[in-house]
Short mmCIF file of C-alpha atoms and ligand atoms in Angstrom, two decimals:
data_model
loop_
_atom_site.label_atom_id
_atom_site.label_comp_id
_atom_site.label_asym_id
_atom_site.label_seq_id
_atom_site.Cartn_x
_atom_site.Cartn_y
_atom_site.Cartn_z
CA MET A 1 98.29 151.63 140.97
CA ALA A 2 95.87 151.48 137.83
CA LYS A 3 96.85 148.92 135.22
CA LEU A 4 97.72 150.49 131.72
CA ILE A 5 95.75 149.30 128.61
CA ILE A 6 97.10 150.19 125.27
CA ALA A 7 95.09 149.21 122.25
CA ASN A 8 97.04 148.95 119.05
CA TRP A 9 94.43 149.06 116.13
CA LYS A 10 97.12 148.59 113.70
CA THR A 11 95.73 148.44 109.96
CA PHE A 12 92.34 146.41 111.01
CA LEU A 13 89.96 149.30 111.40
CA GLY A 14 88.67 151.87 108.46
CA GLU A 15 87.16 155.07 109.52
CA LYS A 16 83.63 153.89 109.81
CA GLU A 17 84.62 150.76 111.93
CA SER A 18 86.81 152.90 114.06
CA LEU A 19 84.01 155.28 114.92
CA THR A 20 81.46 152.60 115.62
CA LEU A 21 83.94 151.04 118.09
CA ALA A 22 84.77 154.59 119.49
CA ARG A 23 80.87 155.34 119.83
CA LYS A 24 80.53 152.07 121.62
CA ILE A 25 83.45 152.71 124.09
CA LEU A 26 81.87 156.18 124.75
CA SER A 27 78.46 154.62 125.54
CA TRP A 28 80.07 152.83 128.42
CA GLN A 29 82.51 156.05 129.33
CA LYS A 30 81.31 155.67 133.17
CA SER A 31 83.39 152.49 133.27
CA PHE A 32 86.50 153.62 131.49
CA ILE A 33 86.87 156.99 133.07
CA LYS A 34 88.95 155.73 135.98
CA LYS A 35 91.06 153.44 133.98
CA GLU A 36 94.18 154.12 132.11
CA ILE A 37 93.48 153.43 128.69
CA VAL A 38 95.33 154.42 125.47
CA ILE A 39 94.08 153.70 121.98
CA CYS A 40 96.35 153.91 119.17
CA PRO A 41 94.20 154.11 115.80
CA SER A 42 95.30 154.41 112.31
CA PHE A 43 96.86 157.71 111.41
CA PRO A 44 93.91 159.05 109.27
CA VAL A 45 91.46 158.56 112.09
CA ILE A 46 93.44 159.98 115.21
CA THR A 47 91.81 163.49 115.07
CA ALA A 48 88.37 161.80 114.81
CA ILE A 49 88.85 159.24 117.50
CA LYS A 50 90.37 162.13 119.84
CA LYS A 51 87.43 164.22 119.17
CA LYS A 52 85.13 161.44 120.01
CA ILE A 53 86.47 159.94 122.85
CA GLY A 54 89.41 162.18 123.85
CA LYS A 55 88.01 163.01 127.24
CA VAL A 56 87.58 159.28 128.35
CA ILE A 57 90.74 157.78 126.75
CA LYS A 58 94.36 158.90 125.70
CA ILE A 59 95.53 158.72 122.21
CA GLY A 60 98.67 157.39 120.69
CA GLY A 61 100.27 157.06 117.37
CA GLN A 62 101.43 153.51 116.01
CA ASN A 63 104.60 154.78 114.62
CA VAL A 64 106.69 158.04 114.06
CA ALA A 65 109.36 159.64 111.65
CA THR A 66 113.10 159.83 112.76
CA GLU A 67 113.18 163.51 111.88
CA GLU A 68 111.53 166.60 113.26
CA ALA A 69 110.17 167.37 109.58
CA GLY A 70 111.48 167.33 105.91
CA ALA A 71 111.15 165.71 102.73
CA LEU A 72 109.87 162.17 104.01
CA THR A 73 107.34 161.28 101.78
CA GLY A 74 104.72 158.93 103.83
CA GLU A 75 106.24 159.83 107.32
CA VAL A 76 104.39 161.36 110.30
CA ALA A 77 106.69 163.40 112.51
CA ALA A 78 106.57 163.51 116.40
CA LYS A 79 105.21 167.29 116.45
CA MET A 80 102.45 166.24 114.14
CA LEU A 81 101.33 163.52 116.48
CA ALA A 82 101.70 166.11 119.44
CA ASP A 83 99.53 168.45 117.54
CA VAL A 84 96.67 166.28 117.09
CA GLY A 85 96.59 165.31 120.63
CA CYS A 86 98.78 162.10 120.97
CA ASP A 87 100.23 161.47 124.41
CA TYR A 88 102.00 158.19 123.40
CA VAL A 89 103.71 156.47 120.38
CA ILE A 90 104.61 152.83 119.92
CA ILE A 91 108.13 152.53 118.77
CA GLY A 92 109.97 149.44 117.52
CA HIS A 93 107.14 147.21 117.42
CA SER A 94 108.14 143.58 116.02
CA GLU A 95 106.25 144.33 112.91
CA ARG A 96 108.19 147.42 112.21
CA ARG A 97 111.43 145.73 113.10
CA ARG A 98 110.74 142.66 111.01
CA LEU A 99 108.62 143.91 108.16
CA PHE A 100 110.13 147.48 107.60
CA GLY A 101 113.74 146.89 108.51
CA GLU A 102 113.68 149.24 111.66
CA THR A 103 117.06 148.90 113.20
CA GLU A 104 118.12 149.72 116.82
CA ALA A 105 119.75 152.94 115.20
CA ILE A 106 116.26 153.98 113.95
CA ILE A 107 114.57 153.11 117.03
CA LYS A 108 116.88 155.14 119.13
CA LYS A 109 116.47 158.18 116.86
CA LYS A 110 112.62 157.86 117.37
CA LEU A 111 112.73 157.42 120.94
CA ALA A 112 114.85 160.83 121.06
CA ILE A 113 112.80 162.84 118.91
CA VAL A 114 109.55 161.58 120.64
CA LEU A 115 110.75 162.48 124.11
CA LYS A 116 111.79 166.01 122.84
CA ASN A 117 108.30 166.52 121.76
CA LYS A 118 106.97 165.33 125.28
CA ILE A 119 105.30 162.19 123.97
CA VAL A 120 105.37 159.05 126.13
CA PRO A 121 107.04 156.28 124.26
CA VAL A 122 105.85 152.64 124.39
CA LEU A 123 108.96 150.75 123.45
CA CYS A 124 108.62 147.25 122.21
CA VAL A 125 110.91 144.54 123.00
CA GLY A 126 110.87 140.79 122.85
CA GLU A 127 112.66 137.62 121.73
CA THR A 128 111.83 135.29 118.75
CA ALA A 129 110.83 131.68 119.31
CA VAL A 130 114.32 130.52 118.15
CA GLU A 131 116.05 132.90 120.80
CA ARG A 132 113.61 131.63 123.49
CA LYS A 133 114.32 128.11 122.46
CA ASN A 134 118.27 128.78 122.72
CA LYS A 135 117.55 130.54 126.21
CA LYS A 136 118.51 133.86 124.83
CA THR A 137 115.35 135.72 126.00
CA ILE A 138 117.11 137.78 128.73
CA SER A 139 120.25 138.78 126.85
CA VAL A 140 118.16 139.79 123.92
CA LEU A 141 115.93 142.10 126.11
CA LYS A 142 119.16 143.54 127.71
CA LYS A 143 120.48 144.19 124.08
CA GLN A 144 117.25 145.69 122.63
CA LEU A 145 116.89 148.06 126.03
CA GLU A 146 120.46 149.56 125.31
CA VAL A 147 118.70 151.99 122.82
CA LEU A 148 117.66 153.82 126.10
CA GLN A 149 121.23 154.41 127.22
CA ASP A 150 122.11 158.22 127.30
CA LEU A 151 118.28 159.19 126.98
CA SER A 152 116.69 160.77 129.97
CA PHE A 153 112.87 160.21 130.40
CA LYS A 154 110.56 160.98 133.02
CA LYS A 155 107.90 158.65 131.74
CA ILE A 156 108.28 155.41 129.49
CA ILE A 157 106.52 152.25 128.81
CA ILE A 158 108.29 149.06 127.97
CA ALA A 159 106.19 146.59 126.37
CA TYR A 160 107.37 143.01 126.50
CA GLU A 161 106.23 141.57 123.47
CA PRO A 162 107.71 138.04 122.44
CA VAL A 163 107.64 138.14 118.53
CA TRP A 164 106.24 134.63 118.54
CA ALA A 165 103.10 135.56 120.74
CA VAL A 166 102.17 138.80 118.59
CA GLY A 167 99.13 137.83 116.45
CA SER A 168 99.79 134.16 116.99
CA ASP A 169 97.14 132.93 119.67
CA HIS A 170 100.09 131.86 121.73
CA THR A 171 101.14 133.54 125.02
CA PRO A 172 104.04 132.59 127.25
CA THR A 173 103.16 130.95 130.78
CA ASP A 174 102.51 133.62 133.60
CA GLU A 175 105.79 132.67 135.04
CA GLU A 176 107.47 133.16 131.91
CA ILE A 177 106.07 136.90 131.48
CA ALA A 178 106.88 137.40 135.17
CA GLN A 179 110.52 136.39 134.61
CA ALA A 180 110.81 138.77 131.41
CA HIS A 181 109.23 141.61 133.40
CA LEU A 182 111.57 141.52 136.35
CA ALA A 183 114.59 141.12 134.29
CA ILE A 184 113.54 144.55 132.58
CA ARG A 185 112.65 145.93 136.22
CA THR A 186 115.99 144.75 137.30
CA GLN A 187 117.85 146.63 134.45
CA PHE A 188 116.32 149.84 135.45
CA GLY A 189 115.80 149.81 139.34
CA LYS A 190 112.72 151.50 140.83
CA LYS A 191 112.06 154.14 138.47
CA SER A 192 108.63 155.76 139.03
CA GLY A 193 107.95 156.62 135.61
CA LEU A 194 108.55 153.40 134.11
CA LYS A 195 105.83 151.06 133.33
CA ILE A 196 106.31 147.41 132.02
CA ILE A 197 103.41 145.91 130.14
CA TYR A 198 102.99 142.59 128.49
CA GLY A 199 101.91 142.25 124.72
CA GLY A 200 101.07 139.41 122.48
CA SER A 201 97.79 137.70 121.72
CA VAL A 202 95.90 139.30 124.92
CA ASP A 203 92.33 139.04 124.67
CA GLU A 204 89.28 139.12 126.88
CA ASN A 205 89.73 135.53 127.92
CA ASN A 206 93.31 135.87 129.20
CA ILE A 207 93.57 139.46 130.06
CA SER A 208 92.52 139.07 133.88
CA ALA A 209 95.33 136.33 134.40
CA ILE A 210 98.05 138.26 132.60
CA LEU A 211 97.26 141.48 134.71
CA ALA A 212 97.40 139.41 137.96
CA THR A 213 100.98 138.26 137.18
CA PRO A 214 103.76 140.02 139.18
CA ALA A 215 105.45 142.88 137.83
CA VAL A 216 102.88 143.43 135.00
CA ASP A 217 101.91 146.89 135.04
CA GLY A 218 99.41 146.43 132.02
CA VAL A 219 98.94 145.16 128.56
CA LEU A 220 99.42 145.99 124.75
CA VAL A 221 96.62 144.51 122.98
CA GLY A 222 96.33 144.12 119.07
CA ARG A 223 93.66 142.27 117.26
CA ALA A 224 91.24 141.74 120.27
CA SER A 225 91.15 145.36 121.05
CA THR A 226 89.28 145.95 117.68
CA LYS A 227 86.37 143.82 119.04
CA GLU A 228 83.25 144.92 121.13
CA ASP A 229 83.60 142.02 123.18
CA PHE A 230 87.26 142.99 124.44
CA TRP A 231 85.86 146.50 125.90
CA LYS A 232 83.00 144.54 127.47
CA LYS A 233 85.57 142.60 129.09
CA ILE A 234 87.54 145.79 130.09
CA LYS A 235 84.34 147.66 131.28
CA ASN A 236 83.79 145.03 134.00
CA LEU A 237 87.27 144.63 134.91
CA ASN A 238 88.64 146.05 138.11
CA CYS A 239 91.97 147.12 136.97
P1 LIG B 1 98.22 141.05 119.10
O1 LIG B 1 99.18 142.25 118.75
O2 LIG B 1 97.45 141.28 120.51
O3 LIG B 1 97.25 141.11 118.12
O4 LIG B 1 99.16 139.69 119.22
C1 LIG B 1 99.83 142.81 119.91
C2 LIG B 1 100.63 143.91 119.36
O5 LIG B 1 101.11 143.78 118.19
O6 LIG B 1 100.92 144.88 120.07
#
């Protein structure tokens, strides 16, 4: 099964930089066409990126509103994402939980609305450094995954992203990644539409080892995915 590579460009690239990188990726399209790649650009450039490389890669949103529509200044609704060609959306990212007060209730609402609009959710879960130190990793993951109860989904991505590994240059050991992924897998059984990917300081140097880790179906990459070197590596990767 092809490994899934999701690039989260966060707020790193403006229009010009996003298009320059997209152009580069397009010039290597032969190497990307058989890979499963999703790019989540910033909202203002989604349409431009989709137009440029939408035939080669899939596009995702980095966030979504909790409601279908209405007086929600600054928000982007699931249907709007679907309209501009987003097949995926990131939900419950640790930056959203930590910096924007996203609670489990909010995350659950977002999941429901996204599924209704036939967009695949990329649900991020992961423990803090203190929780890991106190050996709470597995119980934290179980608790965070409770948002999926009562939701029916054909396809979903769960991104295991330890909070302390995101944007930090620190990654868990391969064994720690495998343990977390197996715990998540065990909770769901063998669901064909479920992929479990790892995120947190993945880059061109560690991606091969992480993708080779048992139970890892792919990666969610932030900062590194905004650089040409990362795509050069992906281009030559057998994944
Ligand atoms: P990072 O971010 O690769 O910059 O650590 C990952 C993420 O936030 O999804």
